[in-house]
Amino acid sequence: MSTPTILPLRCPGCGGRLHGLPEDVVFWCEDCHGLQELVGADFVPRQGAVAAPRLEAAGRLCHLPVWALRVAASWSCPDPVKAALLKGIAPPEWVYVTAFALHNAFYFGDPGLVFTQRRMRLERADPAPLLGCTRGLELAREFVEPHLLGILDRREDVTGLELDLSIGDAILWGIPYYDDGLTLTDGIVGLKIPAAALDELWTLRTWNEGRR
Amino acid sequence: MPLIHLGCPSCGGTLSLEEGTRLVDCRYCRSGGLALVPGSVPRYAAALAVSEEAARDVARAALRRPSVPRPLRAAARFEGVTLCYAPFYEATGVRLGRFFLTDRVKPPAPLGEGARADAALQRWLAQPATETSMTRIVQQDVSTVGPACLLAELGVERIDLAGLRRGGGRVQLAPFDPVALRSRAVVFTPTVSAEQFLDRAALRLPARGDETRIVGQRLKLLYYPIWQLRYRYLGRAYEIAVDGVTGAMLHGTAPRSLHAAAAVTAGGVGVLAFGLGRLVRDLGHGTGWLGRLGVADLPGFGSGLALLTIAAGVVLALLGWRWLVGDPEIDLAAGSPLPGNGDPLMHQSTS
């Protein structure tokens, strides 16, 4: 694509209006609650769900996107000592990748990495708007191997380790966050991030206020 | 900035977009559209955290120093206060991958004295080091921030935006609304292109064992608020720039008070003249007030004291003169530490 163009924000599935924040690559349909990712100049449907909160915190409830990618992973190492140590670590079924624009994510604690390390299993809740996805599926896949190796690296040096990995289903989860104005607290593990670290939070708040 | 004109895909009406705008609503058919413009850089404005009154207080406080003329110190009046927005580029990404480290290690060297210790040390020196390899998994945020135009009069080189953004606490980003911003502030246009900035920011020193790559690269323009205050003194204009987020003094000048300098110079000349006069009198007559004190009999005493007075007068006069002919203006921001580190025009951060 070399010339400027405008794509209509219409759901290819149901014709409803698509909503998103200015830098989003995944858009939410207000009618069918489906998700459409912009790939090139086309919209591609993506599977989505909203996670039920496990804890409550002060502030307004909103949802921020995190990819969950089902993985089948196994590892081996020629060093028998390392192999024995790594054998005790079971590979996670899901790898989570943060999908919203969080400045300096690894400084505060990347939500996707934290969920992966804690091997979260999310439960579905009622549909809710899901905006703020600035990281598409293809980019999210790039994080799977580093996330997995990062888990192993915390236990044992991964030099010489051979990782066999395949990525299956992908779901874009809407993680509940409580916004108290200064801090956002996730409703799953209670991870806190400063509000100023979210580049699109101002626009998200304005959009949510408009819907209320 | 020039507008981009595109046709609405629903009704064909002309939509005029500011550069960086991505979501549009057609004013004719009210349908929503996603503008895909190659090379478009999204724009944000840093939320203003310092009010005009607070900026005035900062400027007044800066003018309350002894070297500033008294009328200014007592009651500085600002004839113009302008809110400005200076553009900064921010390039971000995530470094992912592996870093292979190779090291040669030996156990600690044996300590001690005597023949046995010497022998142990010799054995240790002859022992070859063991090479160990280690892999580090890298998942690291990287960002580079730099001004998109040089505005020395606003002191943009003193703004460590990368440092402010790193902690996630000081700079809240708001959508860039050009109409709203231009109605109440002066918004500066970038004079550095995105390509020029990215060329300068592409600092990647090759290292052996580095198998990392940067993914998810994004570039954005951040418009940073700065208060500019102007005042006059004796017909001459001066400016002060105050950070609109932190309230720090970024740039400012003030006239230097010459009264003290003139007083010191005159005093020095007076002391010098007094000493010279006494020297001439004592050498010429051998008496005078030193004689009445009874110390004139001491050999060389009168002349010695006069010489000391002359020396003191010379020093004072020279100091005062240097002060008088020095820079007539004071840099109000000098001495304030530059927050953050590194090149003030290009701040990089990793976490």
PDB file of C-alpha atoms in Angstrom, chain A residues 1-10 17 20-25 27 38 40-41 43 101-108 113 134-135 139 142-143 145-147 149-150 153 157-159 161 194-203 205, chain B residues 4 6-7 9-10 15 17 20 22-25 30-38 42 44 47 90 92 94 96-98 133-141 143 165-175 213 215-216 218 220 351:
ATOM      1  CA  MET A   1       0.000   0.000   0.000  1.00  0.00           C
ATOM      2  CA  SER A   2       1.661   3.204  -1.110  1.00  0.00           C
ATOM      3  CA  THR A   3      -1.183   5.663  -1.460  1.00  0.00           C
ATOM      4  CA  PRO A   4      -3.302   7.011   1.365  1.00  0.00           C
ATOM      5  CA  THR A   5      -6.676   5.366   1.678  1.00  0.00           C
ATOM      6  CA  ILE A   6      -9.610   5.167   4.052  1.00  0.00           C
ATOM      7  CA  LEU A   7     -11.121   1.854   5.095  1.00  0.00           C
ATOM      8  CA  PRO A   8     -14.712   1.886   6.304  1.00  0.00           C
ATOM      9  CA  LEU A   9     -14.950   0.805   9.924  1.00  0.00           C
ATOM     10  CA  ARG A  10     -17.671  -1.749   9.224  1.00  0.00           C
ATOM     11  CA  ARG A  17     -19.702  -0.313  13.391  1.00  0.00           C
ATOM     12  CA  GLY A  20     -11.025   1.210  18.280  1.00  0.00           C
ATOM     13  CA  LEU A  21      -8.461   3.677  19.573  1.00  0.00           C
ATOM     14  CA  PRO A  22      -6.331   5.668  17.112  1.00  0.00           C
ATOM     15  CA  GLU A  23      -3.372   3.303  17.124  1.00  0.00           C
ATOM     16  CA  ASP A  24      -5.301   0.037  17.362  1.00  0.00           C
ATOM     17  CA  VAL A  25      -4.823  -2.812  14.939  1.00  0.00           C
ATOM     18  CA  PHE A  27     -11.212  -3.379  16.281  1.00  0.00           C
ATOM     19  CA  LEU A  38      -6.307  -5.010  10.324  1.00  0.00           C
ATOM     20  CA  GLY A  40      -2.573  -4.997   5.354  1.00  0.00           C
ATOM     21  CA  ALA A  41      -5.705  -3.322   4.062  1.00  0.00           C
ATOM     22  CA  PHE A  43      -9.958  -7.026   8.261  1.00  0.00           C
ATOM     23  CA  ALA A 101       0.630  -0.056  24.450  1.00  0.00           C
ATOM     24  CA  LEU A 102       2.342  -0.104  27.834  1.00  0.00           C
ATOM     25  CA  HIS A 103       5.433   2.092  28.013  1.00  0.00           C
ATOM     26  CA  ASN A 104       8.367   0.297  29.626  1.00  0.00           C
ATOM     27  CA  ALA A 105       6.310  -2.832  30.238  1.00  0.00           C
ATOM     28  CA  PHE A 106       9.196  -4.960  31.469  1.00  0.00           C
ATOM     29  CA  TYR A 107      10.116  -2.268  33.981  1.00  0.00           C
ATOM     30  CA  PHE A 108       6.729  -2.455  35.698  1.00  0.00           C
ATOM     31  CA  LEU A 113       4.812 -12.448  31.009  1.00  0.00           C
ATOM     32  CA  THR A 134      -1.920  -2.146  19.306  1.00  0.00           C
ATOM     33  CA  ARG A 135      -0.085  -5.440  18.936  1.00  0.00           C
ATOM     34  CA  LEU A 139       3.747  -9.610  16.406  1.00  0.00           C
ATOM     35  CA  GLU A 142       7.287 -13.179  18.299  1.00  0.00           C
ATOM     36  CA  PHE A 143       7.059 -13.049  22.073  1.00  0.00           C
ATOM     37  CA  GLU A 145       9.605 -18.187  22.452  1.00  0.00           C
ATOM     38  CA  PRO A 146      11.267 -15.471  24.607  1.00  0.00           C
ATOM     39  CA  HIS A 147       8.494 -15.786  27.204  1.00  0.00           C
ATOM     40  CA  LEU A 149      12.738 -19.383  27.467  1.00  0.00           C
ATOM     41  CA  GLY A 150      12.539 -16.610  30.037  1.00  0.00           C
ATOM     42  CA  ASP A 153      16.173 -19.090  32.166  1.00  0.00           C
ATOM     43  CA  ASP A 157      20.964 -21.526  32.089  1.00  0.00           C
ATOM     44  CA  VAL A 158      19.476 -22.377  28.703  1.00  0.00           C
ATOM     45  CA  THR A 159      22.724 -22.618  26.749  1.00  0.00           C
ATOM     46  CA  LEU A 161      18.773 -26.030  25.057  1.00  0.00           C
ATOM     47  CA  PRO A 194       0.838   3.571  36.583  1.00  0.00           C
ATOM     48  CA  ALA A 195      -1.835   5.176  34.468  1.00  0.00           C
ATOM     49  CA  ALA A 196       0.694   7.444  32.796  1.00  0.00           C
ATOM     50  CA  ALA A 197       2.441   4.392  31.327  1.00  0.00           C
ATOM     51  CA  LEU A 198      -0.532   3.641  29.077  1.00  0.00           C
ATOM     52  CA  ASP A 199      -0.219   5.781  25.975  1.00  0.00           C
ATOM     53  CA  GLU A 200      -3.861   5.434  24.938  1.00  0.00           C
ATOM     54  CA  LEU A 201      -5.491   5.591  28.350  1.00  0.00           C
ATOM     55  CA  TRP A 202      -6.744   9.125  27.929  1.00  0.00           C
ATOM     56  CA  THR A 203      -8.542   8.196  24.715  1.00  0.00           C
ATOM     57  CA  ARG A 205     -11.293   6.864  29.212  1.00  0.00           C
TER      58      ARG A 205
ATOM     59  CA  ILE B   4      -4.512  15.238   3.677  1.00  0.00           C
ATOM     60  CA  LEU B   6      -9.273  11.686   1.057  1.00  0.00           C
ATOM     61  CA  GLY B   7     -12.662  10.530  -0.158  1.00  0.00           C
ATOM     62  CA  PRO B   9     -15.537   5.213   1.100  1.00  0.00           C
ATOM     63  CA  SER B  10     -19.226   5.314   2.007  1.00  0.00           C
ATOM     64  CA  LEU B  15     -12.447  14.267   4.315  1.00  0.00           C
ATOM     65  CA  LEU B  17      -7.245  15.017   7.847  1.00  0.00           C
ATOM     66  CA  GLY B  20      -1.113  11.654  12.085  1.00  0.00           C
ATOM     67  CA  ARG B  22      -6.040   7.733  11.858  1.00  0.00           C
ATOM     68  CA  LEU B  23      -9.689   7.526  12.928  1.00  0.00           C
ATOM     69  CA  VAL B  24     -12.111   9.778  11.101  1.00  0.00           C
ATOM     70  CA  ASP B  25     -15.833  10.371  11.107  1.00  0.00           C
ATOM     71  CA  ARG B  30     -21.362  10.059   9.872  1.00  0.00           C
ATOM     72  CA  SER B  31     -19.724   6.741   9.076  1.00  0.00           C
ATOM     73  CA  GLY B  32     -16.405   5.876  10.637  1.00  0.00           C
ATOM     74  CA  GLY B  33     -13.242   5.302   8.695  1.00  0.00           C
ATOM     75  CA  LEU B  34      -9.661   4.199   9.268  1.00  0.00           C
ATOM     76  CA  ALA B  35      -7.129   6.348   7.430  1.00  0.00           C
ATOM     77  CA  LEU B  36      -4.111   4.418   6.214  1.00  0.00           C
ATOM     78  CA  VAL B  37      -1.424   6.917   5.289  1.00  0.00           C
ATOM     79  CA  PRO B  38       2.088   5.542   4.639  1.00  0.00           C
ATOM     80  CA  PRO B  42       0.844   9.457  15.425  1.00  0.00           C
ATOM     81  CA  TYR B  44       0.181  13.034  21.277  1.00  0.00           C
ATOM     82  CA  ALA B  47      -0.822  16.778  29.611  1.00  0.00           C
ATOM     83  CA  GLU B  90       9.874   8.988  20.584  1.00  0.00           C
ATOM     84  CA  THR B  92      10.136   2.577  20.974  1.00  0.00           C
ATOM     85  CA  VAL B  94      11.157  -4.342  22.364  1.00  0.00           C
ATOM     86  CA  LEU B  96      13.919  -9.914  22.058  1.00  0.00           C
ATOM     87  CA  GLY B  97      16.264 -12.821  21.701  1.00  0.00           C
ATOM     88  CA  ARG B  98      19.304 -14.413  23.212  1.00  0.00           C
ATOM     89  CA  SER B 133      29.160 -20.174  28.353  1.00  0.00           C
ATOM     90  CA  MET B 134      25.954 -18.654  29.457  1.00  0.00           C
ATOM     91  CA  THR B 135      22.830 -17.554  27.660  1.00  0.00           C
ATOM     92  CA  ARG B 136      20.713 -14.676  28.711  1.00  0.00           C
ATOM     93  CA  ILE B 137      17.183 -14.370  27.401  1.00  0.00           C
ATOM     94  CA  VAL B 138      16.531 -10.751  26.543  1.00  0.00           C
ATOM     95  CA  GLN B 139      13.122  -9.119  26.737  1.00  0.00           C
ATOM     96  CA  GLN B 140      13.796  -5.452  27.052  1.00  0.00           C
ATOM     97  CA  ASP B 141      11.967  -2.225  26.267  1.00  0.00           C
ATOM     98  CA  SER B 143      13.190   3.841  23.573  1.00  0.00           C
ATOM     99  CA  ARG B 165       8.547   8.643  30.582  1.00  0.00           C
ATOM    100  CA  ARG B 166      10.660   5.859  32.002  1.00  0.00           C
ATOM    101  CA  GLY B 167       9.155   5.990  35.448  1.00  0.00           C
ATOM    102  CA  GLY B 168       5.638   6.183  34.048  1.00  0.00           C
ATOM    103  CA  GLY B 169       4.570   8.742  36.570  1.00  0.00           C
ATOM    104  CA  ARG B 170       5.066  12.257  35.265  1.00  0.00           C
ATOM    105  CA  VAL B 171       3.947  12.449  31.683  1.00  0.00           C
ATOM    106  CA  GLN B 172       0.361  11.569  30.843  1.00  0.00           C
ATOM    107  CA  LEU B 173      -0.278  11.459  27.119  1.00  0.00           C
ATOM    108  CA  ALA B 174      -3.426  12.996  25.711  1.00  0.00           C
ATOM    109  CA  PRO B 175      -4.667  12.881  22.133  1.00  0.00           C
ATOM    110  CA  ARG B 213      16.363  -8.136  17.380  1.00  0.00           C
ATOM    111  CA  VAL B 215      10.327  -5.895  17.271  1.00  0.00           C
ATOM    112  CA  GLY B 216       7.235  -3.749  17.433  1.00  0.00           C
ATOM    113  CA  ARG B 218       6.814   2.513  16.832  1.00  0.00           C
ATOM    114  CA  LYS B 220       5.367   8.925  17.736  1.00  0.00           C
ATOM    115  CA  SER B 351      14.639  -1.307  30.991  1.00  0.00           C
TER     116      SER B 351
END
